[in-house]
mmCIF file of C-alpha atoms in Angstrom:
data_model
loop_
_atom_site.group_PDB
_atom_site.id
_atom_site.type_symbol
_atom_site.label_atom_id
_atom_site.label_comp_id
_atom_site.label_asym_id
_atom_site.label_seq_id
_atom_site.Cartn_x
_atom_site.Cartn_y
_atom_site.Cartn_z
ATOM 1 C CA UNK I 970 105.032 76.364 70.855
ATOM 2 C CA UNK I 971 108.506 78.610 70.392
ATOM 3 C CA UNK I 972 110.644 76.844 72.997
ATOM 4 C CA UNK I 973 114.348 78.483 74.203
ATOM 5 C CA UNK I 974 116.952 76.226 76.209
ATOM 6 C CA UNK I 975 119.238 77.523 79.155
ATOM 7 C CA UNK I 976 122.025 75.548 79.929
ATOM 8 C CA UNK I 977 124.095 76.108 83.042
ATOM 9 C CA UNK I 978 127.213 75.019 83.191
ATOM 10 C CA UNK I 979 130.355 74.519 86.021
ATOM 11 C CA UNK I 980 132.410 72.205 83.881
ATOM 12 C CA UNK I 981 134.476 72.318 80.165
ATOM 13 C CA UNK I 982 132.591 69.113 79.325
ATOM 14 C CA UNK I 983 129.463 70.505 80.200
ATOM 15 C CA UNK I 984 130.155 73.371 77.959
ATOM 16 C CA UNK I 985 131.097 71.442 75.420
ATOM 17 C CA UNK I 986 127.830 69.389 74.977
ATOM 18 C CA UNK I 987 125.685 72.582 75.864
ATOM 19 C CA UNK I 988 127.616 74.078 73.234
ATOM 20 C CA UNK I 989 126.834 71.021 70.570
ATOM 21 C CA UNK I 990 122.906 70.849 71.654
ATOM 22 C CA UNK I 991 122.759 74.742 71.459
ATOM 23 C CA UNK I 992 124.268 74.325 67.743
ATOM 24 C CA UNK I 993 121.863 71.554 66.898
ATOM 25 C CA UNK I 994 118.932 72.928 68.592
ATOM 26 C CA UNK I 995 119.465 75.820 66.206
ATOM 27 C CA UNK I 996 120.526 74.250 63.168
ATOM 28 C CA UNK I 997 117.190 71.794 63.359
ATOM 29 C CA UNK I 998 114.737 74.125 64.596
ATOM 30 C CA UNK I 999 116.069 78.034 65.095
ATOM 31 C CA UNK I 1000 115.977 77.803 68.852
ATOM 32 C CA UNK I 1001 118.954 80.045 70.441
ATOM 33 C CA UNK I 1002 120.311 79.291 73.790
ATOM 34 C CA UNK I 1003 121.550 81.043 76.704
ATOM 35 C CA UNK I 1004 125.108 78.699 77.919
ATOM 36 C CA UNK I 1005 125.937 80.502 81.919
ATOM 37 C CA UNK I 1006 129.278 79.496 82.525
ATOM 38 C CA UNK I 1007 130.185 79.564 86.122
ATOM 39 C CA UNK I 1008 133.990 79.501 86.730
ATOM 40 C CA UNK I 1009 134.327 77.889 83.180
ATOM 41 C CA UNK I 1010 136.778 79.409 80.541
ATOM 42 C CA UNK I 1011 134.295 80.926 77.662
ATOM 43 C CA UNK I 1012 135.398 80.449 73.691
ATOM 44 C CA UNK I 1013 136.543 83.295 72.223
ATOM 45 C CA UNK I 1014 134.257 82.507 69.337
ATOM 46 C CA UNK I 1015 131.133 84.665 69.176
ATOM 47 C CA UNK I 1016 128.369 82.732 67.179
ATOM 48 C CA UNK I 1017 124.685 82.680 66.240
ATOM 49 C CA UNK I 1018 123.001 79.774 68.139
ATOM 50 C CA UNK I 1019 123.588 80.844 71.733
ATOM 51 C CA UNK I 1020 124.294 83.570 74.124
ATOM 52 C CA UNK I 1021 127.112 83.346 76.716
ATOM 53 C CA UNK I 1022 126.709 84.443 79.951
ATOM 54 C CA UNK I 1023 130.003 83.899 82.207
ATOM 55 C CA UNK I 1024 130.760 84.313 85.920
ATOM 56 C CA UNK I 1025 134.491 84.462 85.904
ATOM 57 C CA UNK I 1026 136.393 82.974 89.038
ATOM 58 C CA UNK I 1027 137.533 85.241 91.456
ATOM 59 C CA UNK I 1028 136.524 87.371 94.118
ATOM 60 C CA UNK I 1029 133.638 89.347 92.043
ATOM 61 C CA UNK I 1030 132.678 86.318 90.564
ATOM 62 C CA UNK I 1031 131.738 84.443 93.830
ATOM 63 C CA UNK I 1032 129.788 87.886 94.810
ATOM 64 C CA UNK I 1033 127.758 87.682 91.650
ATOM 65 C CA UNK I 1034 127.023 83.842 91.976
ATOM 66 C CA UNK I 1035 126.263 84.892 95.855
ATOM 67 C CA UNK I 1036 123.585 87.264 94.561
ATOM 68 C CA UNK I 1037 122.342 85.777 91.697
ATOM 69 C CA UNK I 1038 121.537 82.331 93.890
ATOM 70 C CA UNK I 1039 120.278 84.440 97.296
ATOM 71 C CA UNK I 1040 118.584 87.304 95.666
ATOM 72 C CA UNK I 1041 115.891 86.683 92.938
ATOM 73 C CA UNK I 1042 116.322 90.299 91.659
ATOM 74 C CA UNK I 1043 119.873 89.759 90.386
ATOM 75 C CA UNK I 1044 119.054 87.501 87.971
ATOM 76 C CA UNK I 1045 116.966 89.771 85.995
ATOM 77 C CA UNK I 1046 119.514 92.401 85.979
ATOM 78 C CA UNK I 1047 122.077 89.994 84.453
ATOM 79 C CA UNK I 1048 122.173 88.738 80.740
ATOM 80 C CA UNK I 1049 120.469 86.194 82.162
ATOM 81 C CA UNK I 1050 117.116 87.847 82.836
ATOM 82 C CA UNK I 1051 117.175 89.763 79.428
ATOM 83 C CA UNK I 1052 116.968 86.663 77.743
ATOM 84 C CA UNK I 1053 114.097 85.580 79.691
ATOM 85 C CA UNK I 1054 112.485 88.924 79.447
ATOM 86 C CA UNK I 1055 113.222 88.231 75.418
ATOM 87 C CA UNK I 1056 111.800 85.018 75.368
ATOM 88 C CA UNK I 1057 109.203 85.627 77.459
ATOM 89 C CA UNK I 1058 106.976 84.138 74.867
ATOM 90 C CA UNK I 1059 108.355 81.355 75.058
ATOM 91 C CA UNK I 1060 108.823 78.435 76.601
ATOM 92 C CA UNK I 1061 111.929 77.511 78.812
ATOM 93 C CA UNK I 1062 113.669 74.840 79.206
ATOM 94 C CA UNK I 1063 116.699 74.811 81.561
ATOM 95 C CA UNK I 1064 119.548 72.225 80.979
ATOM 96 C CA UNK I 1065 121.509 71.511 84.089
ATOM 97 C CA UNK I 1066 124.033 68.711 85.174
ATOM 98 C CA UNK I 1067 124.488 69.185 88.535
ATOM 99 C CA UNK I 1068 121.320 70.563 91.437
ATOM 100 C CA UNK I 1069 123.489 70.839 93.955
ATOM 101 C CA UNK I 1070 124.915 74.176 92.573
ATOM 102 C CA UNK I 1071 123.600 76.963 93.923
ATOM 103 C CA UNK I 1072 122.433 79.272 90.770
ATOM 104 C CA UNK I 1073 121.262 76.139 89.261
ATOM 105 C CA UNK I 1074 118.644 75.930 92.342
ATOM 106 C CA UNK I 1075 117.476 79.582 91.914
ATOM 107 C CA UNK I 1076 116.889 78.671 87.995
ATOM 108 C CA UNK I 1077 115.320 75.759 89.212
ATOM 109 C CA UNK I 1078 112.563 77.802 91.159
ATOM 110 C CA UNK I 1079 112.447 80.023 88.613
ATOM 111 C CA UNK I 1080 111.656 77.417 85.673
ATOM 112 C CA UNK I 1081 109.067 75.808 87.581
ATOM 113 C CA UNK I 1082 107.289 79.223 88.863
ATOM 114 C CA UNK I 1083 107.434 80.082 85.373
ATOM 115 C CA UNK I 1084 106.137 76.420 84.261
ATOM 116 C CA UNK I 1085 109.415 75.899 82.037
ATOM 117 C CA UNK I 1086 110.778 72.935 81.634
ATOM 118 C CA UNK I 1087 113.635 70.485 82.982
ATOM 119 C CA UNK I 1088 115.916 68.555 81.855
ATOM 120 C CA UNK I 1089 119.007 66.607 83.946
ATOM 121 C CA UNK I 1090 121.992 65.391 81.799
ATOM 122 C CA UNK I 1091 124.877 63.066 83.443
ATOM 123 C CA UNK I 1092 128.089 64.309 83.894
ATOM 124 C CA UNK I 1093 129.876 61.367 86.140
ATOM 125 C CA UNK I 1094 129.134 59.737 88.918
ATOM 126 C CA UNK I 1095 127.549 62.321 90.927
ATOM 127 C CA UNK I 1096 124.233 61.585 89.140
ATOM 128 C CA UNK I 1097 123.902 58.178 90.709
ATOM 129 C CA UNK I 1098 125.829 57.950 94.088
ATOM 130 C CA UNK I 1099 126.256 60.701 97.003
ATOM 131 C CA UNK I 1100 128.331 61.226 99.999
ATOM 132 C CA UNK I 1101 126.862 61.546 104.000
ATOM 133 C CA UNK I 1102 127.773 65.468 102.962
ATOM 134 C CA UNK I 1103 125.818 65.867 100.203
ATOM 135 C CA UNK I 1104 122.150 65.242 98.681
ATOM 136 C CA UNK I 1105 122.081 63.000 95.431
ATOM 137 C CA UNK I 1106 121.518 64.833 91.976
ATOM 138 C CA UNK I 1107 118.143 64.500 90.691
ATOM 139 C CA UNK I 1108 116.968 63.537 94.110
ATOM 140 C CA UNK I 1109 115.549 66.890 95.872
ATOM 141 C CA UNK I 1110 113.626 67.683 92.854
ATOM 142 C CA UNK I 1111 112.248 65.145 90.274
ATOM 143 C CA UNK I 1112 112.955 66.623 86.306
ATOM 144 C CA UNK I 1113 110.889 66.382 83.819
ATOM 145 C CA UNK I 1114 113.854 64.521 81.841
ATOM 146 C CA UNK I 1115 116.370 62.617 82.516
ATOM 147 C CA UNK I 1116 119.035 62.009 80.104
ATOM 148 C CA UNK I 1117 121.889 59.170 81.602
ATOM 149 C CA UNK I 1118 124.764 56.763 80.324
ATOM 150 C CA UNK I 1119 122.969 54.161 83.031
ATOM 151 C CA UNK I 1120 119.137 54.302 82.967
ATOM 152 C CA UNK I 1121 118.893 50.947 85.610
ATOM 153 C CA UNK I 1122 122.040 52.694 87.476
ATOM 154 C CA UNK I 1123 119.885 55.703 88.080
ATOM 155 C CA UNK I 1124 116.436 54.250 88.661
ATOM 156 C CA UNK I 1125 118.307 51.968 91.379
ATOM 157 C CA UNK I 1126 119.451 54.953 93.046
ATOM 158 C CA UNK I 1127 116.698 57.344 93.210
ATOM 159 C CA UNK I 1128 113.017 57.059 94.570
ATOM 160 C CA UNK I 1129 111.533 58.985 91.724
ATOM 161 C CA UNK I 1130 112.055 59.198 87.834
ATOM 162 C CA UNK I 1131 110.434 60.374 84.702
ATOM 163 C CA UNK I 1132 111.201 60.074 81.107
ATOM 164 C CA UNK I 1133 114.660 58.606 81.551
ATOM 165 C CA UNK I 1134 116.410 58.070 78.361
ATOM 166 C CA UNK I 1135 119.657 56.860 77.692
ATOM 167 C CA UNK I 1136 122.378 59.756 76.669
ATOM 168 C CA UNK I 1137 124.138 58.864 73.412
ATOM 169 C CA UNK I 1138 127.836 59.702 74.432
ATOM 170 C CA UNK I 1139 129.036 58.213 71.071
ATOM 171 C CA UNK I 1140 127.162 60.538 68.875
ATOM 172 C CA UNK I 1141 128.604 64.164 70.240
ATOM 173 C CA UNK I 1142 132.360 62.597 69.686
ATOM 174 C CA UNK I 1143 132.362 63.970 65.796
ATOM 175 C CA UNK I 1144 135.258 64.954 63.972
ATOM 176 C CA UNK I 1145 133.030 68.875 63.106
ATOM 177 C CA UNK I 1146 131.684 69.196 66.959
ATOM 178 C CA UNK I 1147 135.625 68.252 68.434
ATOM 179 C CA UNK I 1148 137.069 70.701 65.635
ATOM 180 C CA UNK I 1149 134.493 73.374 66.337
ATOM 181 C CA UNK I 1150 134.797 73.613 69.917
ATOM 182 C CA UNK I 1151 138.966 73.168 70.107
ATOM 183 C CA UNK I 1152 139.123 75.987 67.499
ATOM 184 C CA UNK I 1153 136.976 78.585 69.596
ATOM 185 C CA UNK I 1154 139.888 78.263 72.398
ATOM 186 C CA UNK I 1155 143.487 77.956 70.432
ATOM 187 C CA UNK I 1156 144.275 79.290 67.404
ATOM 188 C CA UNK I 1157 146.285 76.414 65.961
ATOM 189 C CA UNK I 1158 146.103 72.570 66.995
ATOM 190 C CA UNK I 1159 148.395 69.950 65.844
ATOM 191 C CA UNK I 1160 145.814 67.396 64.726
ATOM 192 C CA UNK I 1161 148.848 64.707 64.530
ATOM 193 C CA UNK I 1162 149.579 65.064 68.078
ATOM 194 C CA UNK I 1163 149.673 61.180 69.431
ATOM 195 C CA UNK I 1164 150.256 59.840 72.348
ATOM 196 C CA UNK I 1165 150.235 56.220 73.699
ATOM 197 C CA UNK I 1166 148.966 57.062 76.931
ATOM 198 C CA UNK I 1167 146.922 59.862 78.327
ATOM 199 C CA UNK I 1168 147.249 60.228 81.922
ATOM 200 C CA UNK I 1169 144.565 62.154 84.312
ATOM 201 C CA UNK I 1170 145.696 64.248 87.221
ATOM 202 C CA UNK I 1171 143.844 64.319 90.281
ATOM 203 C CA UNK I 1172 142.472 67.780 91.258
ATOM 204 C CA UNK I 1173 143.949 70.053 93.211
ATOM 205 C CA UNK I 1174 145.732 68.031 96.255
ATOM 206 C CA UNK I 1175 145.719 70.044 99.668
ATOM 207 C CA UNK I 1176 149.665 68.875 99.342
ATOM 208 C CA UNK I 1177 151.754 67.654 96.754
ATOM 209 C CA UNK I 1178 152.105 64.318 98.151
ATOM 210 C CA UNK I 1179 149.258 63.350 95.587
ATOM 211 C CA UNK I 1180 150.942 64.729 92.928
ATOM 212 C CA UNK I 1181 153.691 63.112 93.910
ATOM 213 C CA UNK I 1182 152.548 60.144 93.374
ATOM 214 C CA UNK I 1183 151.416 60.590 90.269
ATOM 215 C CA UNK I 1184 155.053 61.398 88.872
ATOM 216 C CA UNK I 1185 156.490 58.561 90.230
ATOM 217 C CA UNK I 1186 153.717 56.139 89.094
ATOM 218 C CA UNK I 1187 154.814 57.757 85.007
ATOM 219 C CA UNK I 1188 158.090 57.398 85.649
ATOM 220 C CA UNK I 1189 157.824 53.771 86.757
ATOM 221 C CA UNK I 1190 155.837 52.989 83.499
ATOM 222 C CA UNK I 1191 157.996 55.023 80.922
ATOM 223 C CA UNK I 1192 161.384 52.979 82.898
ATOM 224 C CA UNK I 1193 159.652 49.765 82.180
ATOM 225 C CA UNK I 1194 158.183 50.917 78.609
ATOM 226 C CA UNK I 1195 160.755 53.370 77.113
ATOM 227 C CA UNK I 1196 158.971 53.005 74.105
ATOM 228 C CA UNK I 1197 155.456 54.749 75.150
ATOM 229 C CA UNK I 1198 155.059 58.005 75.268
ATOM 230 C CA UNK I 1199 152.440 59.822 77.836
ATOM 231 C CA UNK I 1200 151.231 63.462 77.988
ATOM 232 C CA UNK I 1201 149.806 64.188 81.290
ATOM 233 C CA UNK I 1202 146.535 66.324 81.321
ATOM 234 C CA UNK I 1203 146.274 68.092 84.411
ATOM 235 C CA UNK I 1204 142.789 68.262 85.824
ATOM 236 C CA UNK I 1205 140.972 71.560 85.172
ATOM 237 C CA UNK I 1206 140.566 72.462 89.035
ATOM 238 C CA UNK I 1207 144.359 72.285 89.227
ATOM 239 C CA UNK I 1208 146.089 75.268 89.854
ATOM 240 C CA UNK I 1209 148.984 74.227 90.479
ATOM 241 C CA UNK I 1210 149.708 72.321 87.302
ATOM 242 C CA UNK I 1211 153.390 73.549 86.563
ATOM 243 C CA UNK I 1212 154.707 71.686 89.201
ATOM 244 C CA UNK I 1213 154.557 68.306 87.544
ATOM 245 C CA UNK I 1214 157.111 69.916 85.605
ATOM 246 C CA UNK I 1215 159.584 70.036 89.004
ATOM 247 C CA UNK I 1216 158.981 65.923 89.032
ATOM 248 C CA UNK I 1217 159.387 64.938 85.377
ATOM 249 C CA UNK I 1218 161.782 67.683 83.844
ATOM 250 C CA UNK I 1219 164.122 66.246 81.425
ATOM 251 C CA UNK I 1220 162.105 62.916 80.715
ATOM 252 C CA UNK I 1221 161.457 63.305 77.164
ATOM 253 C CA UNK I 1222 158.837 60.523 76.965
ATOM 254 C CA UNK I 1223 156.600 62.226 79.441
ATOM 255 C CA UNK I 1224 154.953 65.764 78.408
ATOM 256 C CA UNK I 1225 152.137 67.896 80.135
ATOM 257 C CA UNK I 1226 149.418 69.200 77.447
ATOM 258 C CA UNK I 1227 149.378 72.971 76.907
ATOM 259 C CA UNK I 1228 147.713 75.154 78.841
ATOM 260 C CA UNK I 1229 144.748 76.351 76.356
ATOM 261 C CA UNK I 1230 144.377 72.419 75.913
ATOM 262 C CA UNK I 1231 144.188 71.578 79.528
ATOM 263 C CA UNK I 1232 141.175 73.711 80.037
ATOM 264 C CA UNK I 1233 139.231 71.715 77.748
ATOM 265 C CA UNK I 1234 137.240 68.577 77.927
ATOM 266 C CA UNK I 1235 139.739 65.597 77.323
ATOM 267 C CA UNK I 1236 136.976 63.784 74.917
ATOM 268 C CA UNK I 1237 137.673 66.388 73.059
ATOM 269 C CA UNK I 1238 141.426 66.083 72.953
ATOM 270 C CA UNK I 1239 141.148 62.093 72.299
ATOM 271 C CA UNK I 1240 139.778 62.692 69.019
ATOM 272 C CA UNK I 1241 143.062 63.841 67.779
ATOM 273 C CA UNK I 1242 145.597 62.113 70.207
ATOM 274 C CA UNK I 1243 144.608 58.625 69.498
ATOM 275 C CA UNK I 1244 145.461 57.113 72.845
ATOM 276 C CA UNK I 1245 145.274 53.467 73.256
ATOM 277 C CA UNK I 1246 145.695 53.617 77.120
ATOM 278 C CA UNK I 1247 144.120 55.983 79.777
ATOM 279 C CA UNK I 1248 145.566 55.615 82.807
ATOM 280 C CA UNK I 1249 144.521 57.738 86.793
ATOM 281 C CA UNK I 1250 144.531 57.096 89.721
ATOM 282 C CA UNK I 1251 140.570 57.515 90.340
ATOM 283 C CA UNK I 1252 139.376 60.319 88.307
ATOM 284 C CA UNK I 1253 135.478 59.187 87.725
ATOM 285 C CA UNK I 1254 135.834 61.031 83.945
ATOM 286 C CA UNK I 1255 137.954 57.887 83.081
ATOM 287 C CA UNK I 1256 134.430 56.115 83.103
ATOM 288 C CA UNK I 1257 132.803 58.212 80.441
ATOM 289 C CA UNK I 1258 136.054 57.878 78.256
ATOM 290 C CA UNK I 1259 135.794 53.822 78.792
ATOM 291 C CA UNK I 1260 131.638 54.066 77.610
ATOM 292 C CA UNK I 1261 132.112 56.339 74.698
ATOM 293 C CA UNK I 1262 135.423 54.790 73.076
ATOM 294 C CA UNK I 1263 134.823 51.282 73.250
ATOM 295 C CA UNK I 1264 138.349 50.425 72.005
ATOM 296 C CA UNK I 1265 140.595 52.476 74.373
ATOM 297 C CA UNK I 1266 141.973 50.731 77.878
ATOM 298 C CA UNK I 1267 141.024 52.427 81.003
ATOM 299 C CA UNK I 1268 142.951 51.597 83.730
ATOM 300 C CA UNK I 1269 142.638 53.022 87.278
ATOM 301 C CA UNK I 1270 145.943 52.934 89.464
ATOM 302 C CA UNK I 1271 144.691 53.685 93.422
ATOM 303 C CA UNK I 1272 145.584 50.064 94.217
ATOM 304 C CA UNK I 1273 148.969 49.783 92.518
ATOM 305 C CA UNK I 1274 149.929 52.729 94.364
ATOM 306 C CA UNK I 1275 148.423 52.387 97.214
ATOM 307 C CA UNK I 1276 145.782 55.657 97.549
ATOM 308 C CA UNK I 1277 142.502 55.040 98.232
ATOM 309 C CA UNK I 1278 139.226 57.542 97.698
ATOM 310 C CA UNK I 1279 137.054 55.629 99.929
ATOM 311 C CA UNK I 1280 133.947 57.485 98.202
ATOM 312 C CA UNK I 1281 134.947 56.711 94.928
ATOM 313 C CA UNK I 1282 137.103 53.251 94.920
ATOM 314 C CA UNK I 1283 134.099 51.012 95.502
ATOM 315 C CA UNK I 1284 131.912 52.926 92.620
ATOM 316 C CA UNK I 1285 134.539 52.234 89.487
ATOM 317 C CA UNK I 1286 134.993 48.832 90.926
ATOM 318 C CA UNK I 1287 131.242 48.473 90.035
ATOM 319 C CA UNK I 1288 131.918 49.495 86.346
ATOM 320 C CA UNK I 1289 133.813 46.740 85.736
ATOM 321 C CA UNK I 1290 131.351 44.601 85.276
ATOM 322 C CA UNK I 1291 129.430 46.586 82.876
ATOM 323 C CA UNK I 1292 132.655 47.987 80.617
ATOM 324 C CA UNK I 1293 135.120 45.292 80.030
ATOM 325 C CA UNK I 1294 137.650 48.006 79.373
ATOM 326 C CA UNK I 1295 137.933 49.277 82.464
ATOM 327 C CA UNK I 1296 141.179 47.446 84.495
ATOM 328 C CA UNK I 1297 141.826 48.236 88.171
ATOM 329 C CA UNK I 1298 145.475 46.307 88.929
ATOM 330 C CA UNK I 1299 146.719 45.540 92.447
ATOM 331 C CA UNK I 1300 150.098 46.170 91.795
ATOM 332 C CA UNK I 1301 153.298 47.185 89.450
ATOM 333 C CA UNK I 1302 153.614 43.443 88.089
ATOM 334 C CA UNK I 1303 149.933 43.177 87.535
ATOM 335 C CA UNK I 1304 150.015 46.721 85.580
ATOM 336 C CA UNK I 1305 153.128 45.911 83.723
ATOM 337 C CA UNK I 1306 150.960 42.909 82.517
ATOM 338 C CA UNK I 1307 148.551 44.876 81.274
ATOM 339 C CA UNK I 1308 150.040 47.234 79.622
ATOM 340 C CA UNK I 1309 152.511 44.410 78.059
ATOM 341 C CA UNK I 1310 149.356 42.633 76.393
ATOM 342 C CA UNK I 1311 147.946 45.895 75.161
ATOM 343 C CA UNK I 1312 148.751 46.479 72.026
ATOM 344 C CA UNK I 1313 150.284 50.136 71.200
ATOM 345 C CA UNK I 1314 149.758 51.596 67.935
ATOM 346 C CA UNK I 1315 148.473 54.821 65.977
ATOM 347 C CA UNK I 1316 144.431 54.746 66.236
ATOM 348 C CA UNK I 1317 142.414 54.269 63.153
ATOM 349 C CA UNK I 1318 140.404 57.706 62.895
ATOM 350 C CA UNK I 1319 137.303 55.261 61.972
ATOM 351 C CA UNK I 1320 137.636 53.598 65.718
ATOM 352 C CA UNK I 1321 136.905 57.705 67.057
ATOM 353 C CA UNK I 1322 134.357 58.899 64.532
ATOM 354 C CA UNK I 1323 132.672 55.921 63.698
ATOM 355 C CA UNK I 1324 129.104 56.841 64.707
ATOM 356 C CA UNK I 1325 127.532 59.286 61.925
ATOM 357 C CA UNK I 1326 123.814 59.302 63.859
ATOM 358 C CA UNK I 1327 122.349 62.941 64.113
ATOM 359 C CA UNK I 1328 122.262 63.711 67.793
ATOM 360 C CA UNK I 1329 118.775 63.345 69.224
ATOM 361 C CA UNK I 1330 117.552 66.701 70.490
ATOM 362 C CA UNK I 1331 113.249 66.380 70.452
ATOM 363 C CA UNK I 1332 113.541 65.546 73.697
ATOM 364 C CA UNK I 1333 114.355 68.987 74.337
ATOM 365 C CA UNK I 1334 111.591 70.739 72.521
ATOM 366 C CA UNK I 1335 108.819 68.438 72.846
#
């Protein structure tokens, strides 16, 4: 049976590992993909193994997602319905990370009047805990696969399940798949860029008391440990990322990754960084880092500073006992400790590309 994948995406790191199945899918068996990027930067790469369709954020791109998730028309005047029009011999199988988005429910009812195929993939925490707001992922409608960090986690959570396998974080982290994607957004990256600690910002705060924080938490560690040096990567939703700069100027230890870089996944950016330490307040990405790079120090700072996300707090705290990398201090002396017995030194490139296993794709074709 020919078989094409569609893989809608809202976040860099979903593009990025749309982007490494779409290369596999094609390298192993010829299938080309369609990647829909909604409010996503797109590469500025044009290959062979996928089309890219991309609603830019803005005014007309809200409109388009608007009509393209209200009115089942709009899809087949897009890029999107050509390539199901093209493939209409086919077979489809729709890749999506997140249900509660509201194209991804139209292609939803599309795939399934069509008798396509689907397939969830885990991106955080939203995949296994919800809000009072919000309905959990995977929980409205069942998919035909489900592909998770935490198979128990999920089946815990969730009334209904089928085909749940476990996603192999470690094996997308390659040297080739970091290189490839990186190079499709800057022209030039200094692979011997290090930095002791990474730090995550929090997204966009509805004041800068958040951000704030943040700077003075940094500056605390870099008084204490002049001899680390931290590059702050602001989080993607941020628009207002330049204004760290108004906190930290003239504090040479502390820098804020470039601006093509800060659009991009930061598993990609670890590859060639070689942090020892990550260190946020409670961004729920630090939790992937901790499962896919075993040897790195995750340490989440809402209770040394005293900021609590009451949604997410009690959810890392669960982590801990599955990832014994993952720290959550109480307070400056208890983070000083940790950071004191935490060794800092240049990362051995076999500690970040020590897993050679072909990525396991059948799952998608089958």
């Amino acid at each position: 049976m020919n078989i094409s994948c569609c893989f809608i995406c809202v976040t860099s790191f979903q593009y990025m590992l749309s982007d490494i199945y779409a290369r596999e899918l094609y390298k192993q068996h010829g299938c080309k993909s369609l990647i829909i990027l909604k409010y996503v930067s797109k590469s500025k790469n044009q290959n062979e193994y996928s089309e890219i369709y991309s609603i830019k954020y803005g005014i007309i791109g809200k409109i388009w997602s608007f009509l393209i998730s209200k009115i089942p028309i709009f899809i087949y005047i897009t890029r999107i319905g050509r390539f199901f029009c093209n493939h209409n011999n086919h077979k489809i199988v729709l890749v999506y990370f997140n249900d509660r988005d509201p194209i991804t429910q139209r292609l939803i009812k599309e795939i399934i009047y069509n008798s396509g195929k689907l397939v969830l993939m885990e991106e955080g925490l939203g995949t296994y805990y919800t809000s009072k707001d919000t309905e959990l992922i995977g929980s409205k409608i069942c998919p035909d696969e489900i592909v998770v960090g935490y198979p128990e986690l999920y089946k815990n959570n969730h009334k209904t399940w089928r085909n749940i396998r476990k996603f192999p974080y470690s094996d997308f982290f390659k040297r080739e798949n970091m290189e490839i994607f990186i190079s499709g957004f800057v022209d030039s990256f200094n692979h011997s860029s290090h930095a002791d600690i990474i730090f995550l910002g929090a997204s966009t705060p509805s004041s800068e008391n958040l951000r704030k924080v943040e700077c003075d938490l940094l500056l605390n560690i870099v008084k204490k440990f002049s001899e680390f040096s931290v590059i702050i990567k602001p989080h993607p939703r941020d628009r207002r990322k330049h204004l760290y700069n108004s906190y930290l100027k003239d504090i040479p230890k502390i820098s804020i990754i470039n601006d093509a870089l800060s659009k991009l996944p930061i598993e990609s950016i670890l590859c060639f960084t070689k942090p020892q330490i990550i260190i946020s307040l409670f961004s729920s990405g630090s939790i992937t880092i901790a499962n896919t790079f075993s040897h790195i120090q995750v340490i989440f700072c809402y209770e040394v500073v005293l900021t609590h996300n009451k949604e997410l707090s009690g959810k890392i705290e669960y982590f801990t006992n599955l990832l014994k990398n993952i720290h959550i201090p109480y307070s400056y002396d208890e983070l000083y400790e940790l950071l004191r017995l935490k060794e800092i030194k240049n990362m051995d490139d076999k500690l970040f590309y020590k897993n050679n296993n072909s990525l396991e794709i059948d799952f998608l074709i089958k």
